[in-house]
Amino acid sequence: MTNVRVIKPALAALVAAAACVGGLAFSSAQPAQADTYSDLINAQNQHAASVQREAELKQQLAGASQDLANKVLELDDLTNNKIVAAQAKVTQANEDAATAQDEADAASKRLSAAQKDKETLEERIKQTGKDYDDAHAAVAQLARDEMHGSNASDVMSVVTGATSTQDFVNSMQSRDALSRNEANAASSAATSLSTSKNRGERLAAIEKQIAVLKTQADEKAASAQTAAETAQSERDALDKLRQEGEARRDELSSMIDSLDSQSAKQAAQTVLIASQVDSYNRQFQKEQQDAANRVDTGNQGGTPSTPVTPAPAPAPAPAPAPAPAPAPSVGGQGTSNGDYGNAYTAGQCTYWAYERRRQMGIGTPSYLGNGGDWWRSAPSYGLRVDHNPQVGAALSFLPGQDGADGTWGHVAVVEAVYGDGTFQISEMNWGGPWNMHYRTLTNLGQYWFVH
């Protein structure tokens, strides 16, 4: 409803509940399967909803040709069961791949740190030899500093009970490794050895640890590669299903006019809308991925970068002065006056209203404002505005009307008009950007319709 929320994709939710009606060739949704109790409950709920939706569609399609009814049911199953399940697999595979890559990166860093420790220690060995003991030398220096200007035997006796300088050094070494003033990463890599071991022994320990870390790093890297390949495979499978959905949607769209029953047409339109929403989700995800791939490498040259002022976005084309509208496009509706393409924010109600009317062959001005403003803005473009619902008309909700945003209002598109005074609408941004929804309302003359 509002035009300022963060964009995120979502599949449409179908509202359906009815008894099962047999006689149509269609494979029912698969029984629920899951690894945890919570997952099992969710899977069972999804399965129950799928069965109810299938039963409702079968009931609405009663009397239609079996071939056409099956196409509707198959597209619904593809959109609401198979694609949803495939999307869940993609999400999990992506998470597993990210975790595996993090583990591989951490293993690589540990290996690099150990190799750095080894290089540092080798440099020190060149200076002092392998037998040099950092801990012993440090404690000995501490003893010399502590005993400077005092009675050495008294200090040793009071502090450790030692009777000689060597005893004092050994006692201090065993009590407190923190005495080492040359503590470094190389020493920490040899935690399995006593701090009193010399540099040669510590080097051997680090080399042994490097061999272990190398094996771990290789294993983690291989796991990350496998996880990445699995994720790509799941994404390819999902994309294939969505391509199949688009093909089925196009085929069904060309056959829907052959349905005689209004309820059958409504069922087919509902399924087509859900499939179309999934197509928008696919488009949105691709746009997000493309944006993520456009990484700013930043300043690599070591000198301050000069800020670049982005070019200002082109201003919307000014609304033309009121003028007689050209010949309407469909059913006395629409205009090319002010129609410069879909300039509305993607994922919002206005975006859908424009796009849906375009699919119906109805031209819509590109700058009618927020959904609650369409009824007021439309006449200046020559569009008819009244209280009579018509398939393809945009329903401009006033702010706060029937759940519309209190500031921006809302807009939807009429999908069907029934003889009992009710009509069905489709609407986007129902509870969040890209969220698709449809409902049936009763016309009491309280709504503004833009034709």
Tab-separated table of C-alpha atoms in Angstrom:
chain	number	residue	atom	x	y	z
A	1	MET	CA	0.000	0.000	0.000
A	2	THR	CA	2.794	2.416	0.856
A	3	ASN	CA	5.555	3.346	-1.547
A	4	VAL	CA	8.428	3.518	0.921
A	5	ARG	CA	8.918	0.012	2.290
A	6	VAL	CA	11.899	-2.246	1.643
A	7	ILE	CA	11.425	-4.528	-1.338
A	8	LYS	CA	11.416	-8.248	-0.777
A	9	PRO	CA	9.861	-10.999	-2.850
A	10	ALA	CA	7.016	-13.243	-1.701
A	11	LEU	CA	4.678	-15.750	-3.273
A	12	ALA	CA	0.955	-15.177	-3.315
A	13	ALA	CA	-1.208	-17.088	-0.845
A	14	LEU	CA	-4.380	-18.669	-2.177
A	15	VAL	CA	-7.476	-18.736	0.023
A	16	ALA	CA	-9.381	-21.955	-0.588
A	17	ALA	CA	-11.433	-24.549	1.311
A	18	ALA	CA	-13.796	-27.112	-0.147
A	19	ALA	CA	-14.680	-30.793	-0.239
A	20	CYS	CA	-12.741	-33.019	-2.644
A	21	VAL	CA	-14.332	-33.538	-6.032
A	22	GLY	CA	-13.050	-36.427	-8.118
A	23	GLY	CA	-13.000	-37.162	-11.801
A	24	LEU	CA	-10.024	-35.067	-12.988
A	25	ALA	CA	-6.703	-36.583	-13.920
A	26	PHE	CA	-4.213	-34.852	-11.634
A	27	SER	CA	-1.447	-36.029	-9.311
A	28	SER	CA	-2.193	-34.865	-5.792
A	29	ALA	CA	0.376	-33.114	-3.637
A	30	GLN	CA	2.988	-35.399	-2.122
A	31	PRO	CA	2.597	-36.453	1.543
A	32	ALA	CA	4.408	-34.296	4.062
A	33	GLN	CA	8.002	-35.262	4.870
A	34	ALA	CA	10.411	-33.506	7.223
A	35	ASP	CA	13.424	-33.989	9.501
A	36	THR	CA	12.233	-32.207	12.650
A	37	TYR	CA	8.881	-32.070	14.411
A	38	SER	CA	8.469	-28.382	13.606
A	39	ASP	CA	9.259	-29.015	9.944
A	40	LEU	CA	6.826	-31.920	9.935
A	41	ILE	CA	3.992	-29.757	11.267
A	42	ASN	CA	4.706	-27.070	8.668
A	43	ALA	CA	4.872	-29.655	5.892
A	44	GLN	CA	1.593	-31.223	7.023
A	45	ASN	CA	-0.102	-27.821	7.065
A	46	GLN	CA	1.190	-27.046	3.588
A	47	HIS	CA	-0.011	-30.412	2.344
A	48	ALA	CA	-3.474	-29.886	3.845
A	49	ALA	CA	-3.699	-26.426	2.259
A	50	SER	CA	-2.649	-27.892	-1.086
A	51	VAL	CA	-5.315	-30.600	-0.900
A	52	GLN	CA	-7.981	-28.019	-0.038
A	53	ARG	CA	-6.899	-25.737	-2.847
A	54	GLU	CA	-6.964	-28.614	-5.324
A	55	ALA	CA	-10.457	-29.624	-4.184
A	56	GLU	CA	-11.710	-26.040	-4.539
A	57	LEU	CA	-10.304	-25.746	-8.036
A	58	LYS	CA	-11.794	-29.073	-9.087
A	59	GLN	CA	-15.171	-27.929	-7.837
A	60	GLN	CA	-14.936	-24.644	-9.719
A	61	LEU	CA	-13.769	-26.415	-12.866
A	62	ALA	CA	-16.583	-28.967	-12.850
A	63	GLY	CA	-18.096	-29.080	-16.319
A	64	ALA	CA	-14.981	-27.786	-18.074
A	65	SER	CA	-13.149	-30.027	-20.524
A	66	GLN	CA	-10.873	-32.470	-18.761
A	67	ASP	CA	-7.841	-31.325	-20.762
A	68	LEU	CA	-8.295	-27.666	-19.856
A	69	ALA	CA	-9.152	-28.448	-16.227
A	70	ASN	CA	-5.991	-30.526	-15.947
A	71	LYS	CA	-3.905	-27.662	-17.326
A	72	VAL	CA	-5.276	-25.333	-14.655
A	73	LEU	CA	-4.605	-27.877	-11.908
A	74	GLU	CA	-1.123	-28.661	-13.194
A	75	LEU	CA	-0.163	-24.986	-13.289
A	76	ASP	CA	-1.485	-24.521	-9.763
A	77	ASP	CA	0.501	-27.544	-8.549
A	78	LEU	CA	3.615	-26.257	-10.286
A	79	THR	CA	3.278	-22.749	-8.829
A	80	ASN	CA	2.164	-23.535	-5.295
A	81	ASN	CA	3.780	-26.907	-4.626
A	82	LYS	CA	6.713	-27.771	-6.865
A	83	ILE	CA	8.200	-24.285	-7.188
A	84	VAL	CA	7.699	-23.552	-3.485
A	85	ALA	CA	9.446	-26.826	-2.558
A	86	ALA	CA	12.252	-26.101	-5.006
A	87	GLN	CA	12.673	-22.612	-3.566
A	88	ALA	CA	13.001	-24.104	-0.069
A	89	LYS	CA	15.728	-26.437	-1.354
A	90	VAL	CA	17.547	-23.511	-2.953
A	91	THR	CA	17.392	-21.520	0.274
A	92	GLN	CA	18.784	-24.419	2.307
A	93	ALA	CA	21.450	-25.200	-0.277
A	94	ASN	CA	22.556	-21.565	-0.339
A	95	GLU	CA	22.810	-21.519	3.460
A	96	ASP	CA	24.798	-24.773	3.468
A	97	ALA	CA	27.142	-23.428	0.807
A	98	ALA	CA	27.704	-20.212	2.762
A	99	THR	CA	28.441	-22.157	5.970
A	100	ALA	CA	30.833	-24.482	4.167
A	101	GLN	CA	32.641	-21.526	2.615
A	102	ASP	CA	32.964	-19.808	6.011
A	103	GLU	CA	34.485	-22.981	7.461
A	104	ALA	CA	36.853	-23.268	4.515
A	105	ASP	CA	37.935	-19.639	4.931
A	106	ALA	CA	38.517	-20.139	8.663
A	107	ALA	CA	40.603	-23.274	8.030
A	108	SER	CA	42.640	-21.399	5.439
A	109	LYS	CA	43.288	-18.566	7.894
A	110	ARG	CA	44.424	-21.006	10.596
A	111	LEU	CA	46.797	-22.613	8.128
A	112	SER	CA	48.167	-19.221	7.057
A	113	ALA	CA	48.685	-18.214	10.692
A	114	ALA	CA	50.587	-21.426	11.463
A	115	GLN	CA	52.750	-20.969	8.363
A	116	LYS	CA	53.503	-17.413	9.496
A	117	ASP	CA	54.433	-18.742	12.939
A	118	LYS	CA	56.824	-21.179	11.285
A	119	GLU	CA	58.475	-18.444	9.213
A	120	THR	CA	58.892	-16.213	12.267
A	121	LEU	CA	60.401	-19.000	14.334
A	122	GLU	CA	62.763	-20.016	11.537
A	123	GLU	CA	64.091	-16.442	11.387
A	124	ARG	CA	64.753	-16.479	15.121
A	125	ILE	CA	66.480	-19.852	14.904
A	126	LYS	CA	68.860	-18.365	12.323
A	127	GLN	CA	69.835	-15.769	14.936
A	128	THR	CA	70.109	-17.948	18.053
A	129	GLY	CA	70.126	-21.603	16.988
A	130	LYS	CA	67.623	-24.352	17.706
A	131	ASP	CA	68.619	-24.843	21.335
A	132	TYR	CA	67.648	-21.347	22.455
A	133	ASP	CA	64.873	-21.539	25.091
A	134	ASP	CA	62.659	-18.416	25.095
A	135	ALA	CA	60.965	-19.270	28.371
A	136	HIS	CA	64.175	-20.052	30.212
A	137	ALA	CA	65.823	-16.870	28.982
A	138	ALA	CA	62.825	-14.757	29.933
A	139	VAL	CA	62.548	-16.122	33.467
A	140	ALA	CA	66.287	-15.828	33.960
A	141	GLN	CA	66.087	-12.160	32.980
A	142	LEU	CA	63.174	-11.706	35.371
A	143	ALA	CA	65.246	-13.270	38.155
A	144	ARG	CA	68.134	-10.942	37.433
A	145	ASP	CA	65.848	-7.920	37.470
A	146	GLU	CA	64.158	-8.945	40.710
A	147	MET	CA	67.409	-9.700	42.511
A	148	HIS	CA	69.195	-6.557	41.421
A	149	GLY	CA	70.549	-4.815	44.522
A	150	SER	CA	69.240	-7.451	46.946
A	151	ASN	CA	70.348	-10.620	48.580
A	152	ALA	CA	69.783	-13.277	45.915
A	153	SER	CA	69.423	-16.184	48.292
A	154	ASP	CA	66.857	-14.324	50.398
A	155	VAL	CA	64.751	-13.457	47.350
A	156	MET	CA	64.879	-17.027	46.026
A	157	SER	CA	63.976	-18.444	49.411
A	158	VAL	CA	61.082	-16.058	50.014
A	159	VAL	CA	59.586	-16.357	46.490
A	160	THR	CA	60.059	-20.036	45.686
A	161	GLY	CA	62.030	-21.699	48.416
A	162	ALA	CA	64.807	-22.333	45.904
A	163	THR	CA	68.394	-22.642	47.098
A	164	SER	CA	70.094	-21.709	43.813
A	165	THR	CA	69.576	-19.509	40.777
A	166	GLN	CA	68.928	-22.562	38.587
A	167	ASP	CA	66.304	-23.865	41.014
A	168	PHE	CA	64.667	-20.453	41.010
A	169	VAL	CA	64.537	-20.347	37.212
A	170	ASN	CA	63.063	-23.845	36.956
A	171	SER	CA	60.473	-23.100	39.632
A	172	MET	CA	59.341	-19.890	37.937
A	173	GLN	CA	59.090	-21.692	34.579
A	174	SER	CA	56.797	-24.379	35.907
A	175	ARG	CA	54.595	-21.921	37.822
A	176	ASP	CA	53.901	-19.255	35.290
A	177	ALA	CA	54.300	-19.389	31.526
A	178	LEU	CA	53.124	-15.773	31.373
A	179	SER	CA	56.583	-14.748	32.489
A	180	ARG	CA	57.771	-15.099	28.916
A	181	ASN	CA	58.280	-11.625	27.505
A	182	GLU	CA	58.783	-13.077	24.027
A	183	ALA	CA	55.340	-14.671	23.815
A	184	ASN	CA	54.173	-14.767	20.199
A	185	ALA	CA	51.900	-16.577	17.782
A	186	ALA	CA	54.586	-19.148	16.986
A	187	SER	CA	54.741	-20.300	20.595
A	188	SER	CA	50.966	-20.538	20.891
A	189	ALA	CA	50.949	-22.947	17.958
A	190	ALA	CA	52.911	-25.442	20.070
A	191	THR	CA	50.500	-25.648	22.999
A	192	SER	CA	51.040	-29.382	23.317
A	193	LEU	CA	54.644	-28.733	24.396
A	194	SER	CA	55.937	-27.303	27.644
A	195	THR	CA	56.978	-23.662	27.469
A	196	SER	CA	60.439	-24.779	28.525
A	197	LYS	CA	61.054	-26.546	25.211
A	198	ASN	CA	63.602	-24.962	22.936
A	199	ARG	CA	62.934	-23.327	19.571
A	200	GLY	CA	63.875	-26.416	17.590
A	201	GLU	CA	61.269	-28.535	19.381
A	202	ARG	CA	58.625	-25.832	18.997
A	203	LEU	CA	59.390	-25.632	15.266
A	204	ALA	CA	58.826	-29.380	14.919
A	205	ALA	CA	55.495	-29.031	16.728
A	206	ILE	CA	54.389	-26.199	14.441
A	207	GLU	CA	55.364	-28.177	11.332
A	208	LYS	CA	53.298	-31.092	12.598
A	209	GLN	CA	50.366	-28.785	13.214
A	210	ILE	CA	50.681	-27.270	9.733
A	211	ALA	CA	50.341	-30.733	8.210
A	212	VAL	CA	47.099	-31.282	10.165
A	213	LEU	CA	45.747	-27.839	9.274
A	214	LYS	CA	46.602	-28.356	5.616
A	215	THR	CA	44.531	-31.539	5.544
A	216	GLN	CA	41.634	-29.785	7.297
A	217	ALA	CA	41.809	-26.807	4.946
A	218	ASP	CA	41.757	-29.088	1.886
A	219	GLU	CA	38.764	-30.998	3.252
A	220	LYS	CA	36.841	-27.805	4.033
A	221	ALA	CA	37.620	-26.361	0.621
A	222	ALA	CA	36.362	-29.528	-1.058
A	223	SER	CA	33.186	-29.458	1.063
A	224	ALA	CA	32.612	-25.819	0.130
A	225	GLN	CA	33.013	-26.635	-3.556
A	226	THR	CA	30.550	-29.521	-3.305
A	227	ALA	CA	28.037	-27.364	-1.431
A	228	ALA	CA	28.364	-24.603	-4.021
A	229	GLU	CA	27.760	-27.085	-6.851
A	230	THR	CA	24.712	-28.482	-5.039
A	231	ALA	CA	23.306	-24.986	-4.549
A	232	GLN	CA	23.805	-24.191	-8.224
A	233	SER	CA	22.102	-27.432	-9.194
A	234	GLU	CA	19.094	-26.571	-7.008
A	235	ARG	CA	18.945	-23.064	-8.494
A	236	ASP	CA	19.030	-24.517	-12.011
A	237	ALA	CA	16.205	-26.917	-11.118
A	238	LEU	CA	14.127	-24.045	-9.728
A	239	ASP	CA	14.736	-21.929	-12.805
A	240	LYS	CA	13.706	-24.825	-15.041
A	241	LEU	CA	10.438	-25.173	-13.106
A	242	ARG	CA	9.760	-21.461	-13.460
A	243	GLN	CA	10.414	-21.592	-17.182
A	244	GLU	CA	7.949	-24.457	-17.361
A	245	GLY	CA	5.475	-22.335	-15.393
A	246	GLU	CA	5.784	-19.485	-17.871
A	247	ALA	CA	5.172	-21.824	-20.797
A	248	ARG	CA	2.135	-23.353	-19.104
A	249	ARG	CA	0.818	-19.911	-18.187
A	250	ASP	CA	1.055	-18.709	-21.770
A	251	GLU	CA	-0.698	-21.836	-23.009
A	252	LEU	CA	-3.491	-21.543	-20.447
A	253	SER	CA	-3.978	-17.822	-21.133
A	254	SER	CA	-4.764	-18.580	-24.744
A	255	MET	CA	-7.404	-21.150	-23.759
A	256	ILE	CA	-9.210	-19.405	-20.913
A	257	ASP	CA	-11.803	-17.792	-23.159
A	258	SER	CA	-13.103	-21.234	-24.080
A	259	LEU	CA	-14.421	-21.711	-20.544
A	260	ASP	CA	-18.169	-21.183	-20.343
A	261	SER	CA	-18.567	-21.247	-16.565
A	262	GLN	CA	-17.854	-18.027	-14.672
A	263	SER	CA	-16.545	-20.006	-11.706
A	264	ALA	CA	-14.193	-21.946	-13.991
A	265	LYS	CA	-12.889	-18.700	-15.477
A	266	GLN	CA	-12.397	-17.296	-11.983
A	267	ALA	CA	-10.451	-20.411	-10.963
A	268	ALA	CA	-8.246	-20.213	-14.047
A	269	GLN	CA	-7.628	-16.486	-13.532
A	270	THR	CA	-6.684	-17.095	-9.903
A	271	VAL	CA	-4.109	-19.698	-10.913
A	272	LEU	CA	-2.748	-17.458	-13.670
A	273	ILE	CA	-2.326	-14.560	-11.235
A	274	ALA	CA	-0.392	-16.739	-8.761
A	275	SER	CA	1.880	-17.938	-11.563
A	276	GLN	CA	2.418	-14.373	-12.760
A	277	VAL	CA	3.403	-13.296	-9.242
A	278	ASP	CA	6.006	-16.057	-9.100
A	279	SER	CA	7.341	-14.758	-12.406
A	280	TYR	CA	7.748	-11.325	-10.809
A	281	ASN	CA	9.545	-12.921	-7.879
A	282	ARG	CA	11.925	-14.570	-10.314
A	283	GLN	CA	12.559	-11.232	-12.001
A	284	PHE	CA	13.123	-9.541	-8.640
A	285	GLN	CA	15.614	-12.189	-7.488
A	286	LYS	CA	17.557	-11.856	-10.721
A	287	GLU	CA	17.724	-8.081	-10.274
A	288	GLN	CA	18.962	-8.552	-6.708
A	289	GLN	CA	21.623	-11.036	-7.833
A	290	ASP	CA	22.776	-8.712	-10.606
A	291	ALA	CA	23.026	-5.879	-8.090
A	292	ALA	CA	25.036	-8.069	-5.688
A	293	ASN	CA	27.465	-8.942	-8.484
A	294	ARG	CA	28.188	-5.279	-9.134
A	295	VAL	CA	30.783	-4.962	-6.369
A	296	ASP	CA	32.510	-1.632	-5.747
A	297	THR	CA	36.220	-2.460	-5.425
A	298	GLY	CA	36.887	0.849	-3.640
A	299	ASN	CA	40.113	2.840	-3.612
A	300	GLN	CA	43.002	0.542	-4.537
A	301	GLY	CA	45.672	3.123	-5.283
A	302	GLY	CA	46.489	4.373	-1.797
A	303	THR	CA	45.474	7.939	-2.514
A	304	PRO	CA	42.217	9.587	-1.530
A	305	SER	CA	39.554	8.962	-4.090
A	306	THR	CA	37.640	11.828	-5.554
A	307	PRO	CA	33.956	11.650	-4.698
A	308	VAL	CA	31.829	11.129	-7.743
A	309	THR	CA	28.510	12.896	-7.785
A	310	PRO	CA	25.961	10.643	-9.424
A	311	ALA	CA	24.002	12.077	-12.271
A	312	PRO	CA	20.576	13.166	-11.108
A	313	ALA	CA	17.730	10.839	-11.938
A	314	PRO	CA	15.631	12.118	-14.800
A	315	ALA	CA	12.621	14.007	-13.566
A	316	PRO	CA	9.239	12.424	-14.292
A	317	ALA	CA	7.608	13.690	-17.401
A	318	PRO	CA	5.200	16.472	-16.462
A	319	ALA	CA	1.555	15.588	-16.469
A	320	PRO	CA	0.024	16.978	-19.624
A	321	ALA	CA	-2.831	19.388	-19.422
A	322	PRO	CA	-6.267	17.814	-19.483
A	323	ALA	CA	-7.160	16.790	-22.980
A	324	PRO	CA	-9.645	14.488	-24.626
A	325	ALA	CA	-8.406	10.925	-24.301
A	326	PRO	CA	-7.571	8.883	-27.380
A	327	ALA	CA	-9.779	5.950	-28.225
A	328	PRO	CA	-9.907	3.658	-25.170
A	329	SER	CA	-7.979	0.412	-25.485
A	330	VAL	CA	-10.288	-2.217	-23.993
A	331	GLY	CA	-13.936	-2.098	-23.004
A	332	GLY	CA	-14.105	1.686	-22.864
A	333	GLN	CA	-11.042	1.798	-20.587
A	334	GLY	CA	-7.465	3.013	-20.700
A	335	THR	CA	-5.513	5.695	-22.515
A	336	SER	CA	-2.112	6.273	-24.054
A	337	ASN	CA	-2.198	9.830	-22.708
A	338	GLY	CA	0.637	10.085	-20.158
A	339	ASP	CA	1.628	6.422	-20.535
A	340	TYR	CA	5.444	6.419	-20.619
A	341	GLY	CA	5.896	2.894	-19.211
A	342	ASN	CA	5.741	1.515	-15.687
A	343	ALA	CA	7.329	4.282	-13.616
A	344	TYR	CA	5.920	3.039	-10.296
A	345	THR	CA	8.072	1.523	-7.545
A	346	ALA	CA	8.571	-2.201	-8.139
A	347	GLY	CA	6.732	-4.419	-5.703
A	348	GLN	CA	4.163	-1.790	-4.740
A	349	CYS	CA	0.415	-1.768	-5.370
A	350	THR	CA	0.763	0.918	-8.030
A	351	TYR	CA	3.384	-1.132	-9.874
A	352	TRP	CA	1.037	-4.111	-10.035
A	353	ALA	CA	-2.007	-2.050	-11.043
A	354	TYR	CA	-0.130	-0.568	-13.991
A	355	GLU	CA	1.403	-3.907	-14.985
A	356	ARG	CA	-1.814	-5.889	-14.674
A	357	ARG	CA	-3.776	-3.373	-16.745
A	358	ARG	CA	-1.000	-3.450	-19.341
A	359	GLN	CA	-1.393	-7.249	-19.542
A	360	MET	CA	-5.083	-6.700	-20.173
A	361	GLY	CA	-4.315	-4.262	-22.981
A	362	ILE	CA	-5.357	-1.216	-20.951
A	363	GLY	CA	-3.108	1.847	-21.077
A	364	THR	CA	-2.456	3.669	-17.790
A	365	PRO	CA	-0.719	7.011	-17.152
A	366	SER	CA	2.711	6.591	-15.586
A	367	TYR	CA	2.420	9.272	-12.888
A	368	LEU	CA	-0.952	8.986	-11.182
A	369	GLY	CA	0.682	9.182	-7.733
A	370	ASN	CA	-0.018	6.972	-4.727
A	371	GLY	CA	-2.800	4.422	-4.930
A	372	GLY	CA	-5.201	6.620	-3.009
A	373	ASP	CA	-4.649	9.465	-5.486
A	374	TRP	CA	-5.481	7.624	-8.703
A	375	TRP	CA	-9.208	8.422	-8.634
A	376	ARG	CA	-8.365	12.129	-8.278
A	377	SER	CA	-5.495	12.239	-10.821
A	378	ALA	CA	-7.005	10.073	-13.555
A	379	PRO	CA	-9.601	12.527	-14.950
A	380	SER	CA	-6.862	14.966	-15.982
A	381	TYR	CA	-5.662	12.310	-18.439
A	382	GLY	CA	-9.136	11.745	-19.823
A	383	LEU	CA	-9.847	8.549	-17.886
A	384	ARG	CA	-13.348	7.803	-16.678
A	385	VAL	CA	-13.774	7.521	-12.899
A	386	ASP	CA	-16.985	6.224	-11.310
A	387	HIS	CA	-18.410	3.791	-8.751
A	388	ASN	CA	-19.031	0.937	-11.218
A	389	PRO	CA	-16.672	-2.080	-11.153
A	390	GLN	CA	-15.478	-3.408	-14.491
A	391	VAL	CA	-12.903	-6.063	-15.304
A	392	GLY	CA	-9.577	-4.262	-15.747
A	393	ALA	CA	-10.597	-1.145	-13.803
A	394	ALA	CA	-8.250	0.123	-11.097
A	395	LEU	CA	-9.880	0.361	-7.670
A	396	SER	CA	-8.421	3.415	-5.920
A	397	PHE	CA	-8.854	2.940	-2.167
A	398	LEU	CA	-9.007	6.057	-0.054
A	399	PRO	CA	-6.481	6.260	2.816
A	400	GLY	CA	-7.616	3.839	5.515
A	401	GLN	CA	-10.416	2.345	3.414
A	402	ASP	CA	-10.762	-1.453	3.755
A	403	GLY	CA	-7.247	-1.883	5.135
A	404	ALA	CA	-5.555	0.661	2.846
A	405	ASP	CA	-2.614	2.604	4.228
A	406	GLY	CA	-3.750	5.595	6.256
A	407	THR	CA	-1.479	7.972	4.339
A	408	TRP	CA	-0.901	6.575	0.859
A	409	GLY	CA	-4.131	4.724	0.221
A	410	HIS	CA	-4.029	1.676	-2.029
A	411	VAL	CA	-4.900	0.521	-5.555
A	412	ALA	CA	-5.972	-2.832	-6.966
A	413	VAL	CA	-7.285	-4.238	-10.244
A	414	VAL	CA	-10.725	-5.744	-10.823
A	415	GLU	CA	-10.365	-9.330	-12.062
A	416	ALA	CA	-14.002	-10.417	-12.206
A	417	VAL	CA	-17.485	-8.957	-11.658
A	418	TYR	CA	-20.317	-11.211	-10.487
A	419	GLY	CA	-24.072	-10.937	-10.815
A	420	ASP	CA	-24.683	-10.805	-7.047
A	421	GLY	CA	-23.013	-7.392	-6.712
A	422	THR	CA	-19.604	-8.724	-5.708
A	423	PHE	CA	-16.334	-8.496	-7.605
A	424	GLN	CA	-12.828	-9.938	-7.298
A	425	ILE	CA	-9.649	-7.851	-7.148
A	426	SER	CA	-5.937	-8.617	-7.359
A	427	GLU	CA	-3.508	-6.460	-5.381
A	428	MET	CA	0.196	-6.297	-4.611
A	429	ASN	CA	1.988	-5.115	-1.450
A	430	TRP	CA	-0.633	-6.753	0.739
A	431	GLY	CA	1.347	-6.912	3.976
A	432	GLY	CA	4.659	-6.191	2.249
A	433	PRO	CA	6.231	-5.380	-1.130
A	434	TRP	CA	5.674	-8.048	-3.801
A	435	ASN	CA	3.158	-9.834	-1.581
A	436	MET	CA	0.238	-10.753	-3.789
A	437	HIS	CA	-3.360	-11.080	-2.642
A	438	TYR	CA	-6.844	-11.228	-4.028
A	439	ARG	CA	-10.250	-10.908	-2.382
A	440	THR	CA	-13.907	-10.535	-3.206
A	441	LEU	CA	-15.680	-7.300	-2.232
A	442	THR	CA	-19.272	-6.138	-2.318
A	443	ASN	CA	-20.038	-3.035	-4.331
A	444	LEU	CA	-22.263	-0.605	-2.425
A	445	GLY	CA	-21.151	2.451	-4.335
A	446	GLN	CA	-18.366	3.233	-1.860
A	447	TYR	CA	-15.404	2.625	-4.189
A	448	TRP	CA	-13.774	4.756	-6.876
A	449	PHE	CA	-12.966	2.860	-10.073
A	450	VAL	CA	-10.518	4.203	-12.652
A	451	HIS	CA	-11.371	2.897	-16.113
